[in-house]
C-alpha cells in the first residue's frame, strides 16, 4: 500500500510539472510519422478499448473515490507583523536666563549752577590757551631783530675793546656797580647806546634776567638805565 501511494505521489508530481511546462513547438510531419509508428508498435490493441472507460469523470485525474488517503491540508500560522517605529528624542535646546542690564540714573551732585561753573571754567581755559599760543606763536618770533634789541642800531668804534667787568650778582650795592661800570667805560661816556648795550656784560643771574626784560621804549639813555637799575635791590 505504501509503495502504491509513493508511486501515485510521484505520478502527481510529474503531472503537475507537465501542466506548468509550455507546450512544445510543432514538430515536422516526419517526426509525427515516427511517433505514430512507435506508439502503434508498442501499444497493444486491447488498450485502445480500455482507455476511454479507465478514468471516470468527476474525480481528480480519473481516480476512483477513496483511492487516495485523506491527507490533512497544511495549516499556515499567521504571524502578526509589527512595524518598527523609531522614537526620535526631542532636540535639546540650551536656554540662558536673560538678565536685564542695569540702568543707572545720574543725579546732579551739586546745585543747578554746575553748568554755569563749567562754562566759566571752559572760557578761562580757552583764554589761557590763547595766551600760550600768543607767547609761542607768531607774535613772539615774528618780531625783527631791531625790535628785540634794547638799543638797536648801536655803533661800536673800530678800535674799541670790551673791558673785563666784575659781574653783579645781586648781593652788592647797585650804585657801586654803576660807578665801577662807568669808570671801566670812561672812553665812551658820550656814547649812551654803547653804554646801554654792554651793561649786560657786567650782570649775571637775576640781574641779567632783569636786563633782558627791559623795554626799549622806557630806556632812552644811560641815565634811564641807571635809575631803573637802582630799584633792582628794592624789588
PDB file of C-alpha atoms in Angstrom:
ATOM      1  CA  UNK A   1       0.000   0.000   0.000  1.00  0.00           C
ATOM      2  CA  UNK A   2       2.810   2.417   0.889  1.00  0.00           C
ATOM      3  CA  UNK A   3       4.597   1.685  -2.366  1.00  0.00           C
ATOM      4  CA  UNK A   4       1.436   2.324  -4.310  1.00  0.00           C
ATOM      5  CA  UNK A   5       0.925   5.659  -2.510  1.00  0.00           C
ATOM      6  CA  UNK A   6       4.511   6.661  -3.245  1.00  0.00           C
ATOM      7  CA  UNK A   7       4.128   5.752  -6.908  1.00  0.00           C
ATOM      8  CA  UNK A   8       0.932   7.774  -7.167  1.00  0.00           C
ATOM      9  CA  UNK A   9       2.595  10.745  -5.433  1.00  0.00           C
ATOM     10  CA  UNK A  10       5.444  10.649  -7.961  1.00  0.00           C
ATOM     11  CA  UNK A  11       2.926  10.459 -10.776  1.00  0.00           C
ATOM     12  CA  UNK A  12       1.101  13.508  -9.404  1.00  0.00           C
ATOM     13  CA  UNK A  13       4.336  15.471  -9.264  1.00  0.00           C
ATOM     14  CA  UNK A  14       5.086  14.588 -12.887  1.00  0.00           C
ATOM     15  CA  UNK A  15       1.606  15.662 -13.934  1.00  0.00           C
ATOM     16  CA  UNK A  16       1.975  18.970 -12.073  1.00  0.00           C
ATOM     17  CA  UNK A  17       5.321  19.603 -13.736  1.00  0.00           C
ATOM     18  CA  UNK A  18       3.854  18.737 -17.129  1.00  0.00           C
ATOM     19  CA  UNK A  19       0.961  21.160 -16.607  1.00  0.00           C
ATOM     20  CA  UNK A  20       3.315  24.075 -15.804  1.00  0.00           C
ATOM     21  CA  UNK A  21       5.634  23.392 -18.754  1.00  0.00           C
ATOM     22  CA  UNK A  22       4.928  25.294 -22.040  1.00  0.00           C
ATOM     23  CA  UNK A  23       3.546  23.366 -24.968  1.00  0.00           C
ATOM     24  CA  UNK A  24       6.294  22.001 -27.252  1.00  0.00           C
ATOM     25  CA  UNK A  25       6.779  23.618 -30.666  1.00  0.00           C
ATOM     26  CA  UNK A  26       5.041  21.946 -33.607  1.00  0.00           C
ATOM     27  CA  UNK A  27       7.100  19.114 -35.000  1.00  0.00           C
ATOM     28  CA  UNK A  28       7.730  18.346 -38.595  1.00  0.00           C
ATOM     29  CA  UNK A  29       5.494  15.783 -40.409  1.00  0.00           C
ATOM     30  CA  UNK A  30       8.368  13.353 -40.427  1.00  0.00           C
ATOM     31  CA  UNK A  31       8.557  13.385 -36.628  1.00  0.00           C
ATOM     32  CA  UNK A  32       4.765  12.832 -36.362  1.00  0.00           C
ATOM     33  CA  UNK A  33       5.017   9.761 -38.530  1.00  0.00           C
ATOM     34  CA  UNK A  34       7.814   8.315 -36.462  1.00  0.00           C
ATOM     35  CA  UNK A  35       5.968   8.907 -33.193  1.00  0.00           C
ATOM     36  CA  UNK A  36       2.808   7.267 -34.550  1.00  0.00           C
ATOM     37  CA  UNK A  37       4.758   4.277 -35.709  1.00  0.00           C
ATOM     38  CA  UNK A  38       6.462   3.881 -32.372  1.00  0.00           C
ATOM     39  CA  UNK A  39       3.182   4.280 -30.499  1.00  0.00           C
ATOM     40  CA  UNK A  40       1.408   1.801 -32.736  1.00  0.00           C
ATOM     41  CA  UNK A  41       4.171  -0.740 -32.419  1.00  0.00           C
ATOM     42  CA  UNK A  42       4.467  -0.548 -28.613  1.00  0.00           C
ATOM     43  CA  UNK A  43       0.862  -0.054 -27.507  1.00  0.00           C
ATOM     44  CA  UNK A  44      -1.310  -3.286 -27.587  1.00  0.00           C
ATOM     45  CA  UNK A  45      -4.597  -3.218 -29.394  1.00  0.00           C
ATOM     46  CA  UNK A  46      -6.626  -4.128 -26.396  1.00  0.00           C
ATOM     47  CA  UNK A  47      -5.640  -0.939 -24.555  1.00  0.00           C
ATOM     48  CA  UNK A  48      -7.432   1.168 -27.116  1.00  0.00           C
ATOM     49  CA  UNK A  49     -10.739  -0.187 -25.934  1.00  0.00           C
ATOM     50  CA  UNK A  50      -9.800   0.251 -22.226  1.00  0.00           C
ATOM     51  CA  UNK A  51      -8.614   3.943 -22.177  1.00  0.00           C
ATOM     52  CA  UNK A  52     -11.966   5.713 -22.662  1.00  0.00           C
ATOM     53  CA  UNK A  53     -13.569   3.902 -19.739  1.00  0.00           C
ATOM     54  CA  UNK A  54     -10.491   3.699 -17.470  1.00  0.00           C
ATOM     55  CA  UNK A  55     -10.905   7.188 -15.800  1.00  0.00           C
ATOM     56  CA  UNK A  56     -14.385   8.041 -14.623  1.00  0.00           C
ATOM     57  CA  UNK A  57     -15.373  11.662 -14.982  1.00  0.00           C
ATOM     58  CA  UNK A  58     -15.703  13.866 -11.903  1.00  0.00           C
ATOM     59  CA  UNK A  59     -12.686  12.588  -9.946  1.00  0.00           C
ATOM     60  CA  UNK A  60      -9.236  14.154  -9.895  1.00  0.00           C
ATOM     61  CA  UNK A  61      -7.047  12.782 -12.618  1.00  0.00           C
ATOM     62  CA  UNK A  62      -9.585   9.993 -13.287  1.00  0.00           C
ATOM     63  CA  UNK A  63      -9.075   8.310  -9.903  1.00  0.00           C
ATOM     64  CA  UNK A  64     -11.948   6.457  -8.163  1.00  0.00           C
ATOM     65  CA  UNK A  65     -13.196   7.770  -4.812  1.00  0.00           C
ATOM     66  CA  UNK A  66     -11.413   6.513  -1.716  1.00  0.00           C
ATOM     67  CA  UNK A  67      -8.316   5.603  -3.736  1.00  0.00           C
ATOM     68  CA  UNK A  68      -6.089   8.270  -2.172  1.00  0.00           C
ATOM     69  CA  UNK A  69      -5.806   8.548   1.562  1.00  0.00           C
ATOM     70  CA  UNK A  70      -7.063  11.678   3.261  1.00  0.00           C
ATOM     71  CA  UNK A  71      -4.108  13.960   3.864  1.00  0.00           C
ATOM     72  CA  UNK A  72      -4.830  16.920   6.090  1.00  0.00           C
ATOM     73  CA  UNK A  73      -4.263  20.234   4.420  1.00  0.00           C
ATOM     74  CA  UNK A  74      -1.251  22.105   5.768  1.00  0.00           C
ATOM     75  CA  UNK A  75      -2.055  24.943   8.092  1.00  0.00           C
ATOM     76  CA  UNK A  76      -0.185  28.201   7.966  1.00  0.00           C
ATOM     77  CA  UNK A  77       0.154  30.170  11.160  1.00  0.00           C
ATOM     78  CA  UNK A  78      -0.102  33.855  10.509  1.00  0.00           C
ATOM     79  CA  UNK A  79       2.386  35.942  12.484  1.00  0.00           C
ATOM     80  CA  UNK A  80       1.349  39.440  13.364  1.00  0.00           C
ATOM     81  CA  UNK A  81       3.582  41.938  11.651  1.00  0.00           C
ATOM     82  CA  UNK A  82       4.713  44.827  13.716  1.00  0.00           C
ATOM     83  CA  UNK A  83       6.211  47.868  12.100  1.00  0.00           C
ATOM     84  CA  UNK A  84       9.386  49.185  13.691  1.00  0.00           C
ATOM     85  CA  UNK A  85       8.812  52.686  14.977  1.00  0.00           C
ATOM     86  CA  UNK A  86      11.887  54.727  15.793  1.00  0.00           C
ATOM     87  CA  UNK A  87      11.270  57.135  18.615  1.00  0.00           C
ATOM     88  CA  UNK A  88      13.200  60.333  17.938  1.00  0.00           C
ATOM     89  CA  UNK A  89      14.033  62.262  21.088  1.00  0.00           C
ATOM     90  CA  UNK A  90      13.121  65.944  21.010  1.00  0.00           C
ATOM     91  CA  UNK A  91      16.006  68.326  20.261  1.00  0.00           C
ATOM     92  CA  UNK A  92      17.859  69.657  23.265  1.00  0.00           C
ATOM     93  CA  UNK A  93      17.682  73.442  23.457  1.00  0.00           C
ATOM     94  CA  UNK A  94      20.024  75.160  25.867  1.00  0.00           C
ATOM     95  CA  UNK A  95      18.487  78.279  27.284  1.00  0.00           C
ATOM     96  CA  UNK A  96      20.395  81.036  29.051  1.00  0.00           C
ATOM     97  CA  UNK A  97      18.483  83.167  31.513  1.00  0.00           C
ATOM     98  CA  UNK A  98      18.311  86.745  30.363  1.00  0.00           C
ATOM     99  CA  UNK A  99      19.493  89.348  32.781  1.00  0.00           C
ATOM    100  CA  UNK A 100      18.391  92.868  32.064  1.00  0.00           C
ATOM    101  CA  UNK A 101      21.127  95.487  32.006  1.00  0.00           C
ATOM    102  CA  UNK A 102      21.230  97.730  34.993  1.00  0.00           C
ATOM    103  CA  UNK A 103      20.233 101.264  34.115  1.00  0.00           C
ATOM    104  CA  UNK A 104      21.939 103.921  36.150  1.00  0.00           C
ATOM    105  CA  UNK A 105      20.184 107.223  36.535  1.00  0.00           C
ATOM    106  CA  UNK A 106      22.547 110.098  37.091  1.00  0.00           C
ATOM    107  CA  UNK A 107      21.640 112.787  39.518  1.00  0.00           C
ATOM    108  CA  UNK A 108      23.297 116.160  39.857  1.00  0.00           C
ATOM    109  CA  UNK A 109      25.751 116.177  42.770  1.00  0.00           C
ATOM    110  CA  UNK A 110      25.615 119.930  43.109  1.00  0.00           C
ATOM    111  CA  UNK A 111      23.174 122.726  42.653  1.00  0.00           C
ATOM    112  CA  UNK A 112      21.652 123.932  39.386  1.00  0.00           C
ATOM    113  CA  UNK A 113      24.578 126.329  38.790  1.00  0.00           C
ATOM    114  CA  UNK A 114      27.009 123.495  37.927  1.00  0.00           C
ATOM    115  CA  UNK A 115      26.628 124.119  34.205  1.00  0.00           C
ATOM    116  CA  UNK A 116      27.366 127.801  34.654  1.00  0.00           C
ATOM    117  CA  UNK A 117      30.568 126.992  36.562  1.00  0.00           C
ATOM    118  CA  UNK A 118      31.635 124.567  33.868  1.00  0.00           C
ATOM    119  CA  UNK A 119      31.055 127.186  31.179  1.00  0.00           C
ATOM    120  CA  UNK A 120      33.129 129.714  33.116  1.00  0.00           C
ATOM    121  CA  UNK A 121      35.982 127.238  33.554  1.00  0.00           C
ATOM    122  CA  UNK A 122      35.850 126.417  29.861  1.00  0.00           C
ATOM    123  CA  UNK A 123      36.095 130.099  28.964  1.00  0.00           C
ATOM    124  CA  UNK A 124      39.098 130.519  31.262  1.00  0.00           C
ATOM    125  CA  UNK A 125      40.780 127.518  29.717  1.00  0.00           C
ATOM    126  CA  UNK A 126      40.277 128.869  26.204  1.00  0.00           C
ATOM    127  CA  UNK A 127      41.643 132.251  27.238  1.00  0.00           C
ATOM    128  CA  UNK A 128      44.744 130.684  28.801  1.00  0.00           C
ATOM    129  CA  UNK A 129      45.297 128.558  25.734  1.00  0.00           C
ATOM    130  CA  UNK A 130      45.074 131.642  23.564  1.00  0.00           C
ATOM    131  CA  UNK A 131      47.705 133.440  25.668  1.00  0.00           C
ATOM    132  CA  UNK A 132      50.091 130.487  25.497  1.00  0.00           C
ATOM    133  CA  UNK A 133      49.645 130.318  21.755  1.00  0.00           C
ATOM    134  CA  UNK A 134      50.457 134.023  21.549  1.00  0.00           C
ATOM    135  CA  UNK A 135      53.674 133.589  23.538  1.00  0.00           C
ATOM    136  CA  UNK A 136      54.855 130.655  21.431  1.00  0.00           C
ATOM    137  CA  UNK A 137      53.439 131.787  18.110  1.00  0.00           C
ATOM    138  CA  UNK A 138      53.962 134.447  15.531  1.00  0.00           C
ATOM    139  CA  UNK A 139      53.602 137.345  17.979  1.00  0.00           C
ATOM    140  CA  UNK A 140      56.906 136.430  19.667  1.00  0.00           C
ATOM    141  CA  UNK A 141      59.133 135.086  16.913  1.00  0.00           C
ATOM    142  CA  UNK A 142      57.640 137.237  14.214  1.00  0.00           C
ATOM    143  CA  UNK A 143      59.421 140.347  15.566  1.00  0.00           C
ATOM    144  CA  UNK A 144      62.501 141.653  13.860  1.00  0.00           C
ATOM    145  CA  UNK A 145      65.951 141.735  15.447  1.00  0.00           C
ATOM    146  CA  UNK A 146      65.741 145.525  15.831  1.00  0.00           C
ATOM    147  CA  UNK A 147      62.561 145.168  17.894  1.00  0.00           C
ATOM    148  CA  UNK A 148      64.195 142.578  20.155  1.00  0.00           C
ATOM    149  CA  UNK A 149      67.285 144.720  20.859  1.00  0.00           C
ATOM    150  CA  UNK A 150      67.224 147.180  23.737  1.00  0.00           C
ATOM    151  CA  UNK A 151      69.304 149.703  21.765  1.00  0.00           C
ATOM    152  CA  UNK A 152      69.002 148.936  18.063  1.00  0.00           C
ATOM    153  CA  UNK A 153      71.496 150.470  15.666  1.00  0.00           C
ATOM    154  CA  UNK A 154      74.325 150.781  18.215  1.00  0.00           C
ATOM    155  CA  UNK A 155      77.635 151.908  16.714  1.00  0.00           C
ATOM    156  CA  UNK A 156      80.812 150.306  18.068  1.00  0.00           C
ATOM    157  CA  UNK A 157      84.156 152.031  17.403  1.00  0.00           C
ATOM    158  CA  UNK A 158      86.612 150.062  15.323  1.00  0.00           C
ATOM    159  CA  UNK A 159      89.410 150.028  17.890  1.00  0.00           C
ATOM    160  CA  UNK A 160      87.089 149.568  20.883  1.00  0.00           C
ATOM    161  CA  UNK A 161      87.963 146.677  23.182  1.00  0.00           C
ATOM    162  CA  UNK A 162      85.425 145.481  25.756  1.00  0.00           C
ATOM    163  CA  UNK A 163      86.974 145.622  29.242  1.00  0.00           C
ATOM    164  CA  UNK A 164      86.650 142.875  31.835  1.00  0.00           C
ATOM    165  CA  UNK A 165      83.761 143.657  34.178  1.00  0.00           C
ATOM    166  CA  UNK A 166      83.100 142.364  37.651  1.00  0.00           C
ATOM    167  CA  UNK A 167      79.761 140.556  37.484  1.00  0.00           C
ATOM    168  CA  UNK A 168      76.912 141.909  39.554  1.00  0.00           C
ATOM    169  CA  UNK A 169      75.170 139.018  41.371  1.00  0.00           C
ATOM    170  CA  UNK A 170      72.587 140.994  43.339  1.00  0.00           C
ATOM    171  CA  UNK A 171      74.305 140.850  46.724  1.00  0.00           C
ATOM    172  CA  UNK A 172      76.183 144.188  46.442  1.00  0.00           C
ATOM    173  CA  UNK A 173      75.159 147.814  46.109  1.00  0.00           C
ATOM    174  CA  UNK A 174      73.689 148.679  42.677  1.00  0.00           C
ATOM    175  CA  UNK A 175      75.073 152.208  42.841  1.00  0.00           C
ATOM    176  CA  UNK A 176      78.604 150.929  43.496  1.00  0.00           C
ATOM    177  CA  UNK A 177      78.285 148.634  40.493  1.00  0.00           C
ATOM    178  CA  UNK A 178      77.199 151.554  38.313  1.00  0.00           C
ATOM    179  CA  UNK A 179      80.255 153.576  39.422  1.00  0.00           C
ATOM    180  CA  UNK A 180      82.558 150.640  38.610  1.00  0.00           C
ATOM    181  CA  UNK A 181      80.969 150.193  35.173  1.00  0.00           C
ATOM    182  CA  UNK A 182      81.173 153.885  34.295  1.00  0.00           C
ATOM    183  CA  UNK A 183      84.870 154.025  35.165  1.00  0.00           C
ATOM    184  CA  UNK A 184      85.578 150.942  33.007  1.00  0.00           C
ATOM    185  CA  UNK A 185      83.796 152.647  30.095  1.00  0.00           C
ATOM    186  CA  UNK A 186      85.261 156.129  30.661  1.00  0.00           C
ATOM    187  CA  UNK A 187      86.368 156.426  26.999  1.00  0.00           C
ATOM    188  CA  UNK A 188      82.735 156.007  25.847  1.00  0.00           C
ATOM    189  CA  UNK A 189      80.846 158.268  28.281  1.00  0.00           C
ATOM    190  CA  UNK A 190      79.302 160.207  25.401  1.00  0.00           C
ATOM    191  CA  UNK A 191      78.007 157.068  23.635  1.00  0.00           C
ATOM    192  CA  UNK A 192      74.829 156.146  25.532  1.00  0.00           C
ATOM    193  CA  UNK A 193      73.877 153.374  23.103  1.00  0.00           C
ATOM    194  CA  UNK A 194      77.217 151.657  23.628  1.00  0.00           C
ATOM    195  CA  UNK A 195      76.995 152.056  27.427  1.00  0.00           C
ATOM    196  CA  UNK A 196      73.472 150.569  27.493  1.00  0.00           C
ATOM    197  CA  UNK A 197      74.424 147.707  25.173  1.00  0.00           C
ATOM    198  CA  UNK A 198      77.496 146.482  27.075  1.00  0.00           C
ATOM    199  CA  UNK A 199      75.978 146.900  30.518  1.00  0.00           C
ATOM    200  CA  UNK A 200      74.564 143.385  30.181  1.00  0.00           C
ATOM    201  CA  UNK A 201      78.129 142.005  30.146  1.00  0.00           C
ATOM    202  CA  UNK A 202      78.532 143.165  33.764  1.00  0.00           C
ATOM    203  CA  UNK A 203      75.448 141.316  35.015  1.00  0.00           C
ATOM    204  CA  UNK A 204      74.647 137.686  35.920  1.00  0.00           C
ATOM    205  CA  UNK A 205      71.836 135.656  37.401  1.00  0.00           C
ATOM    206  CA  UNK A 206      68.687 137.528  38.348  1.00  0.00           C
ATOM    207  CA  UNK A 207      70.208 140.900  37.358  1.00  0.00           C
ATOM    208  CA  UNK A 208      70.821 139.649  33.818  1.00  0.00           C
ATOM    209  CA  UNK A 209      67.249 138.341  33.551  1.00  0.00           C
ATOM    210  CA  UNK A 210      66.041 141.770  34.707  1.00  0.00           C
ATOM    211  CA  UNK A 211      68.041 143.428  31.937  1.00  0.00           C
ATOM    212  CA  UNK A 212      66.512 141.096  29.328  1.00  0.00           C
ATOM    213  CA  UNK A 213      63.026 142.110  30.432  1.00  0.00           C
ATOM    214  CA  UNK A 214      63.585 145.834  29.847  1.00  0.00           C
ATOM    215  CA  UNK A 215      61.533 147.620  27.201  1.00  0.00           C
ATOM    216  CA  UNK A 216      63.324 149.810  24.723  1.00  0.00           C
ATOM    217  CA  UNK A 217      60.503 152.346  24.948  1.00  0.00           C
ATOM    218  CA  UNK A 218      61.433 153.073  28.566  1.00  0.00           C
ATOM    219  CA  UNK A 219      65.234 153.120  28.174  1.00  0.00           C
ATOM    220  CA  UNK A 220      66.246 156.072  26.053  1.00  0.00           C
ATOM    221  CA  UNK A 221      69.561 156.972  27.752  1.00  0.00           C
ATOM    222  CA  UNK A 222      72.135 155.568  30.122  1.00  0.00           C
ATOM    223  CA  UNK A 223      70.610 157.725  32.856  1.00  0.00           C
ATOM    224  CA  UNK A 224      67.267 155.900  32.372  1.00  0.00           C
ATOM    225  CA  UNK A 225      69.098 152.609  32.706  1.00  0.00           C
ATOM    226  CA  UNK A 226      70.873 153.744  35.893  1.00  0.00           C
ATOM    227  CA  UNK A 227      67.639 154.807  37.555  1.00  0.00           C
ATOM    228  CA  UNK A 228      65.932 151.533  36.663  1.00  0.00           C
ATOM    229  CA  UNK A 229      68.937 149.554  37.905  1.00  0.00           C
ATOM    230  CA  UNK A 230      68.899 151.428  41.217  1.00  0.00           C
ATOM    231  CA  UNK A 231      65.495 149.910  42.006  1.00  0.00           C
ATOM    232  CA  UNK A 232      66.643 146.321  41.469  1.00  0.00           C
ATOM    233  CA  UNK A 233      67.643 145.848  45.114  1.00  0.00           C
ATOM    234  CA  UNK A 234      64.417 147.443  46.247  1.00  0.00           C
ATOM    235  CA  UNK A 235      62.354 144.937  44.212  1.00  0.00           C
TER     236      UNK A 235
END
